[in-house]
């Protein structure tokens, strides 16, 4: 009995999905920050997160592609208003968890351009069963309705897995938010130390031993002298204290607070959230050539290639209405970072005397 044939997909009754009107990937609780503020704090202001995302997105954008139709590669590689499609889509997927690619057509209805919409501007309009009926794009005070068409869609929605949401994906920015906050706070603390010449705050205590106090003129003169010695420009200059005055530190020293270790640990957590080996971000570790080579290979195998597979297969499925049997994937044989693996595979195939030439070609991925 054929239970899972090809005809059971679109014709069968769909399950009822959630009917909530949540915006894509953005929590609705009052205390949760908006996506824009998360990007500003977690991506624009944090060098580790920005470099991690750029490594994955940039590597994916530069990956060699193979397709069933040459026009597919040209569409994906073309820049639209200066936008690099694959790099932009990969960045949206990593940060937001959703990417929306608008398919632009000419007067004859043929595809001429692909453009990635900003995901925080897109919401879904659901039907009575909770399935997407249209996508609403808000920009410049205007709302553009992009209808859902299963054959020739106006928008291709790509999303990562979200275990608690039927409609929107889950990005990595939220998981890395805690570590990013620690890293940013540690950087701000170190900057404050540099502005204060790495000296802890404190107070001048006047204790002559006879219970007397400073006169107003003496107090103002002492304050003026202290202000003249403040700041990093006066680092190392000695301050002459008169009788009865002593310096009393009022905070822990930088060594006691150990912000360097906390910052390094937070940086590793950020790298982990985005799937990038910490070594590739210049973080402390065993930075030998062999380890770097293994880390670069792990970056491709565990981060870039899985994300590329999700993006490229989704685009190919969305464009199948114009290109019959459309397929789009990374040409692993031409990825420089994986050349050593391919060399080993070819050596194994060449030494396998029990295989005929056709089987050897199939073993290395050649038809």
Coordinates of C-alpha atoms in Angstrom, one line a residue:
X1 CA 0.0 0.0 0.0
X2 CA 1.4 3.4 -1.0
X3 CA 1.1 5.7 1.9
X4 CA 3.7 8.3 1.2
X5 CA 3.6 8.8 -2.5
X6 CA 4.3 12.1 -4.3
X7 CA 0.6 12.9 -4.8
X8 CA -0.1 13.0 -1.0
X9 CA 1.8 16.3 -0.4
X10 CA -0.3 19.2 -1.5
X11 CA -3.6 17.5 -2.1
X12 CA -4.0 16.1 1.4
X13 CA -5.5 18.1 4.2
X14 CA -2.9 20.2 6.1
X15 CA -2.6 20.2 9.8
X16 CA -3.8 23.2 11.8
X17 CA -1.0 25.5 12.7
X18 CA -0.7 28.2 15.3
X19 CA -2.7 31.4 14.5
X20 CA -0.5 33.8 16.5
X21 CA 0.5 37.1 14.8
X22 CA 4.1 37.2 16.1
X23 CA 6.6 39.0 14.1
X24 CA 9.3 37.0 12.5
X25 CA 11.8 35.8 15.0
X26 CA 11.3 38.6 17.5
X27 CA 10.0 37.8 21.0
X28 CA 6.8 39.6 22.0
X29 CA 7.5 39.9 25.8
X30 CA 7.7 43.5 27.0
X31 CA 11.2 43.0 28.5
X32 CA 12.7 41.5 25.3
X33 CA 14.7 43.9 23.2
X34 CA 13.8 44.4 19.5
X35 CA 15.7 42.7 16.7
X36 CA 17.3 46.1 15.7
X37 CA 18.6 46.7 19.2
X38 CA 20.0 43.2 19.4
X39 CA 21.8 43.6 16.1
X40 CA 23.3 46.9 17.2
X41 CA 24.5 45.6 20.5
X42 CA 25.3 42.0 19.5
X43 CA 26.6 42.4 16.0
X44 CA 27.5 46.0 15.1
X45 CA 29.3 46.6 18.4
X46 CA 30.8 43.2 19.1
X47 CA 33.9 42.2 17.0
X48 CA 33.8 38.5 17.8
X49 CA 30.1 38.1 16.7
X50 CA 30.7 40.2 13.6
X51 CA 33.8 38.3 12.6
X52 CA 32.1 34.9 13.2
X53 CA 29.1 35.8 11.0
X54 CA 31.3 37.3 8.3
X55 CA 33.4 34.2 8.2
X56 CA 30.5 31.9 7.7
X57 CA 28.5 34.2 5.3
X58 CA 31.6 35.2 3.4
X59 CA 32.8 31.7 3.0
X60 CA 29.4 30.6 1.7
X61 CA 29.2 33.5 -0.7
X62 CA 32.6 32.6 -2.2
X63 CA 31.9 28.9 -2.5
X64 CA 31.9 27.4 -6.0
X65 CA 28.5 26.4 -7.2
X66 CA 27.1 23.7 -9.5
X67 CA 23.6 23.8 -10.9
X68 CA 21.2 22.0 -13.2
X69 CA 20.8 25.3 -15.3
X70 CA 23.6 27.8 -15.8
X71 CA 21.0 30.6 -15.4
X72 CA 20.6 29.6 -11.7
X73 CA 24.2 30.2 -10.9
X74 CA 24.0 33.6 -12.7
X75 CA 20.9 34.6 -10.8
X76 CA 22.4 33.7 -7.4
X77 CA 25.8 35.3 -8.2
X78 CA 24.4 38.6 -9.6
X79 CA 24.3 41.6 -7.3
X80 CA 21.1 43.5 -6.9
X81 CA 21.6 47.2 -5.9
X82 CA 25.0 46.2 -4.7
X83 CA 23.6 43.4 -2.5
X84 CA 25.5 40.1 -2.5
X85 CA 22.6 37.7 -2.3
X86 CA 24.1 34.6 -0.7
X87 CA 26.1 36.6 1.9
X88 CA 23.1 38.6 2.8
X89 CA 20.8 35.6 3.1
X90 CA 23.4 33.7 5.2
X91 CA 23.7 36.7 7.5
X92 CA 20.0 37.0 8.0
X93 CA 19.8 33.2 8.7
X94 CA 22.5 33.4 11.3
X95 CA 21.3 36.5 13.1
X96 CA 17.5 36.4 12.6
X97 CA 16.8 32.7 11.7
X98 CA 14.7 33.8 8.7
X99 CA 15.6 35.0 5.2
X100 CA 13.1 36.2 2.6
X101 CA 14.2 36.3 -1.1
X102 CA 11.9 38.2 -3.4
X103 CA 11.7 36.9 -7.0
X104 CA 11.5 39.8 -9.4
X105 CA 10.0 39.1 -12.9
X106 CA 9.9 40.9 -16.2
X107 CA 6.8 41.6 -18.3
X108 CA 6.8 38.1 -19.6
X109 CA 6.9 36.6 -16.1
X110 CA 10.4 35.3 -16.3
X111 CA 12.8 35.6 -13.4
X112 CA 15.3 38.5 -13.8
X113 CA 16.5 39.2 -10.3
X114 CA 16.6 37.9 -6.7
X115 CA 16.6 40.3 -3.8
X116 CA 16.9 39.5 0.0
X117 CA 14.3 41.4 2.1
X118 CA 15.2 42.5 5.6
X119 CA 13.5 39.9 7.8
X120 CA 12.4 42.2 10.6
X121 CA 10.2 44.0 8.0
X122 CA 8.4 40.9 6.9
X123 CA 5.3 39.3 8.6
X124 CA 3.0 36.5 7.5
X125 CA -0.7 36.8 6.8
X126 CA -2.2 33.5 7.7
X127 CA -5.3 31.7 6.4
X128 CA -8.0 30.1 8.6
X129 CA -5.8 27.0 9.1
X130 CA -2.8 28.9 10.1
X131 CA -0.8 28.4 6.9
X132 CA 0.8 31.4 5.1
X133 CA -1.5 33.1 2.6
X134 CA 0.7 36.1 1.9
X135 CA 3.8 38.0 3.1
X136 CA 3.6 41.6 4.2
X137 CA 6.7 43.7 3.7
X138 CA 6.7 47.1 5.6
X139 CA 9.2 49.8 4.6
X140 CA 9.0 53.6 4.4
X141 CA 5.5 53.7 5.7
X142 CA 4.2 51.4 3.0
X143 CA 3.0 47.8 3.1
X144 CA 3.5 45.5 0.1
X145 CA 1.6 42.3 -0.1
X146 CA 3.4 39.4 -1.7
X147 CA 1.0 36.5 -2.2
X148 CA 1.9 32.9 -1.7
X149 CA 2.0 30.8 -4.9
X150 CA 3.1 27.1 -4.5
X151 CA 4.2 26.9 -8.2
X152 CA 5.8 30.3 -8.9
X153 CA 6.2 32.1 -5.6
X154 CA 6.9 35.8 -5.2
X155 CA 9.0 35.2 -2.1
X156 CA 11.1 32.2 -1.0
X157 CA 11.1 31.9 2.8
X158 CA 14.1 30.2 4.2
X159 CA 14.2 29.5 7.9
X160 CA 16.2 27.6 10.5
X161 CA 14.5 25.1 12.9
X162 CA 12.5 26.7 15.7
X163 CA 11.0 24.1 18.1
X164 CA 8.4 26.4 19.4
X165 CA 7.2 28.3 16.3
X166 CA 5.4 26.9 13.3
X167 CA 6.1 29.9 11.0
X168 CA 9.4 31.5 11.9
X169 CA 12.9 30.3 12.4
X170 CA 15.4 30.7 15.3
X171 CA 18.6 32.7 14.8
X172 CA 21.8 32.4 16.8
X173 CA 21.9 36.0 18.1
X174 CA 19.5 35.2 21.0
X175 CA 21.6 32.3 22.2
X176 CA 24.8 34.4 22.1
X177 CA 23.2 37.4 23.7
X178 CA 24.4 36.6 27.3
X179 CA 28.0 36.0 26.2
X180 CA 27.9 39.1 24.0
X181 CA 26.7 41.3 26.9
X182 CA 29.6 40.0 29.0
X183 CA 32.1 40.6 26.3
X184 CA 30.8 44.2 25.6
X185 CA 30.8 44.9 29.4
X186 CA 34.3 43.7 29.7
X187 CA 35.4 45.8 26.8
X188 CA 33.7 48.9 28.3
X189 CA 35.4 48.2 31.7
X190 CA 38.8 47.9 30.0
X191 CA 38.2 51.1 28.2
X192 CA 37.3 52.8 31.4
X193 CA 40.6 51.5 33.0
X194 CA 42.6 52.9 30.1
X195 CA 40.8 56.3 30.4
X196 CA 41.8 56.3 34.1
X197 CA 45.4 55.1 33.4
X198 CA 44.4 51.6 34.8
X199 CA 44.1 53.0 38.3
X200 CA 41.3 51.9 40.6
X201 CA 39.1 54.7 42.0
X202 CA 39.8 55.9 45.5
X203 CA 39.7 58.8 47.9
X204 CA 42.1 61.1 49.6
X205 CA 41.6 60.9 53.4
X206 CA 42.7 63.8 55.6
X207 CA 43.6 62.5 59.0
X208 CA 46.1 64.7 60.9
X209 CA 45.5 63.0 64.2
X210 CA 44.1 66.0 66.1
X211 CA 40.6 65.9 64.7
X212 CA 40.9 69.1 62.6
X213 CA 39.5 69.5 59.1
X214 CA 40.5 71.2 55.9
X215 CA 39.5 74.8 55.4
X216 CA 37.4 75.7 52.4
X217 CA 40.5 77.2 50.6
X218 CA 42.6 74.1 51.3
X219 CA 39.8 71.8 50.1
X220 CA 39.4 73.7 46.8
X221 CA 43.2 73.8 46.2
X222 CA 43.4 70.0 46.9
X223 CA 40.5 69.3 44.5
X224 CA 42.1 71.4 41.7
X225 CA 45.4 69.5 42.2
X226 CA 43.5 66.1 42.0
X227 CA 41.7 67.1 38.8
X228 CA 45.1 68.2 37.3
X229 CA 46.4 64.7 37.9
X230 CA 43.3 62.8 36.5
X231 CA 43.2 61.0 33.2
X232 CA 45.5 58.8 31.2
X233 CA 47.7 61.7 30.1
X234 CA 49.0 61.9 33.7
X235 CA 49.8 58.2 34.1
X236 CA 52.9 57.7 36.2
X237 CA 53.2 61.2 37.4
X238 CA 53.7 61.3 41.2
X239 CA 51.3 63.3 43.4
X240 CA 52.8 65.0 46.4
X241 CA 50.6 64.6 49.4
X242 CA 51.0 67.0 52.4
X243 CA 50.9 65.9 56.0
X244 CA 47.8 64.1 57.1
X245 CA 46.7 63.0 53.6
X246 CA 46.7 59.4 52.4
X247 CA 45.2 57.6 49.4
X248 CA 42.5 55.0 50.1
X249 CA 41.5 52.7 47.3
X250 CA 37.7 52.2 47.0
X251 CA 37.5 49.4 44.5
X252 CA 39.0 46.0 43.5
X253 CA 42.1 46.0 41.3
X254 CA 41.8 44.8 37.7
X255 CA 43.8 41.7 38.7
X256 CA 41.2 40.9 41.4
X257 CA 38.3 41.4 39.0
X258 CA 40.0 39.3 36.2
X259 CA 38.0 40.7 33.4
X260 CA 40.4 39.4 30.8
X261 CA 39.5 35.8 31.6
X262 CA 35.8 36.6 31.6
X263 CA 36.1 38.4 28.2
X264 CA 38.0 35.4 26.7
X265 CA 35.5 32.9 28.0
X266 CA 32.6 35.0 26.6
X267 CA 34.3 35.2 23.2
X268 CA 34.5 31.5 23.0
X269 CA 30.8 31.2 23.8
X270 CA 30.0 33.6 21.0
X271 CA 32.1 31.6 18.6
X272 CA 30.4 28.4 19.7
X273 CA 26.9 30.0 19.1
X274 CA 27.7 30.8 15.5
X275 CA 29.5 27.5 14.8
X276 CA 33.0 29.0 14.3
X277 CA 36.1 27.4 15.9
X278 CA 37.5 30.0 18.3
X279 CA 41.0 29.5 16.9
X280 CA 39.9 31.1 13.6
X281 CA 38.8 34.2 15.4
X282 CA 42.3 34.8 16.9
X283 CA 41.3 33.8 20.4
X284 CA 44.0 32.3 22.7
X285 CA 44.6 28.6 22.1
X286 CA 46.9 26.1 20.3
X287 CA 47.3 28.2 17.2
X288 CA 49.6 25.8 15.3
X289 CA 49.3 25.3 11.6
X290 CA 47.9 21.8 11.9
X291 CA 45.2 22.8 14.3
X292 CA 44.4 25.8 12.2
X293 CA 44.0 23.6 9.1
X294 CA 41.7 21.2 11.1
X295 CA 39.7 24.2 12.4
X296 CA 39.2 25.6 8.9
X297 CA 38.0 22.2 7.7
X298 CA 35.6 21.9 10.7
X299 CA 34.2 25.4 9.9
X300 CA 33.3 24.2 6.4
X301 CA 31.9 20.8 7.4
X302 CA 30.0 21.9 10.5
X303 CA 28.9 25.5 9.6
X304 CA 29.3 26.7 6.0
X305 CA 28.2 23.6 4.1
X306 CA 25.0 22.8 6.2
X307 CA 23.9 26.4 5.9
X308 CA 24.7 26.5 2.2
X309 CA 22.7 23.3 1.6
X310 CA 19.6 24.7 3.3
X311 CA 19.8 28.0 1.4
X312 CA 20.6 26.6 -2.0
X313 CA 18.1 23.8 -1.9
X314 CA 15.4 26.3 -0.7
X315 CA 16.2 28.7 -3.6
X316 CA 16.2 25.8 -6.1
X317 CA 12.8 24.6 -4.9
X318 CA 11.4 28.1 -5.1
X319 CA 12.7 28.6 -8.7
X320 CA 11.6 25.1 -9.9
X321 CA 8.5 26.7 -11.5
X322 CA 10.7 28.5 -14.0
X323 CA 13.5 25.9 -14.2
X324 CA 12.3 22.3 -14.4
X325 CA 14.2 20.0 -12.2
X326 CA 16.2 22.9 -10.7
X327 CA 19.1 22.0 -8.4
X328 CA 21.7 24.1 -6.8
X329 CA 24.5 23.1 -4.5
X330 CA 28.2 23.7 -3.5
X331 CA 30.7 22.0 -5.7
X332 CA 32.7 20.3 -3.0
X333 CA 35.4 19.2 -5.5
X334 CA 36.4 22.9 -5.9
X335 CA 36.4 24.0 -2.3
X336 CA 40.0 24.8 -1.4
X337 CA 39.6 24.1 2.3
X338 CA 38.5 20.5 1.6
X339 CA 41.1 19.8 -1.0
X340 CA 43.1 17.5 1.3
X341 CA 40.0 15.4 1.9
X342 CA 39.3 15.1 -1.8
X343 CA 43.0 14.1 -2.4
X344 CA 42.7 11.3 0.1
X345 CA 39.4 10.1 -1.5
X346 CA 40.9 10.1 -4.9
X347 CA 44.0 8.2 -3.7
X348 CA 41.7 5.6 -2.1
X349 CA 39.7 5.2 -5.3
X350 CA 42.8 4.9 -7.4
X351 CA 44.3 2.2 -5.2
X352 CA 41.0 0.2 -5.1
X353 CA 41.9 -2.5 -7.7
X354 CA 38.7 -4.4 -7.1
X355 CA 36.6 -1.5 -8.5
X356 CA 36.0 -0.9 -12.2
X357 CA 36.4 2.6 -13.7
X358 CA 32.7 3.4 -13.5
X359 CA 32.6 2.5 -9.8
X360 CA 35.7 4.6 -9.1
X361 CA 34.1 7.6 -10.8
X362 CA 30.9 7.1 -8.7
X363 CA 33.0 6.8 -5.6
X364 CA 34.6 10.3 -6.1
X365 CA 31.2 11.8 -7.1
X366 CA 31.6 11.8 -10.9
X367 CA 28.9 10.6 -13.2

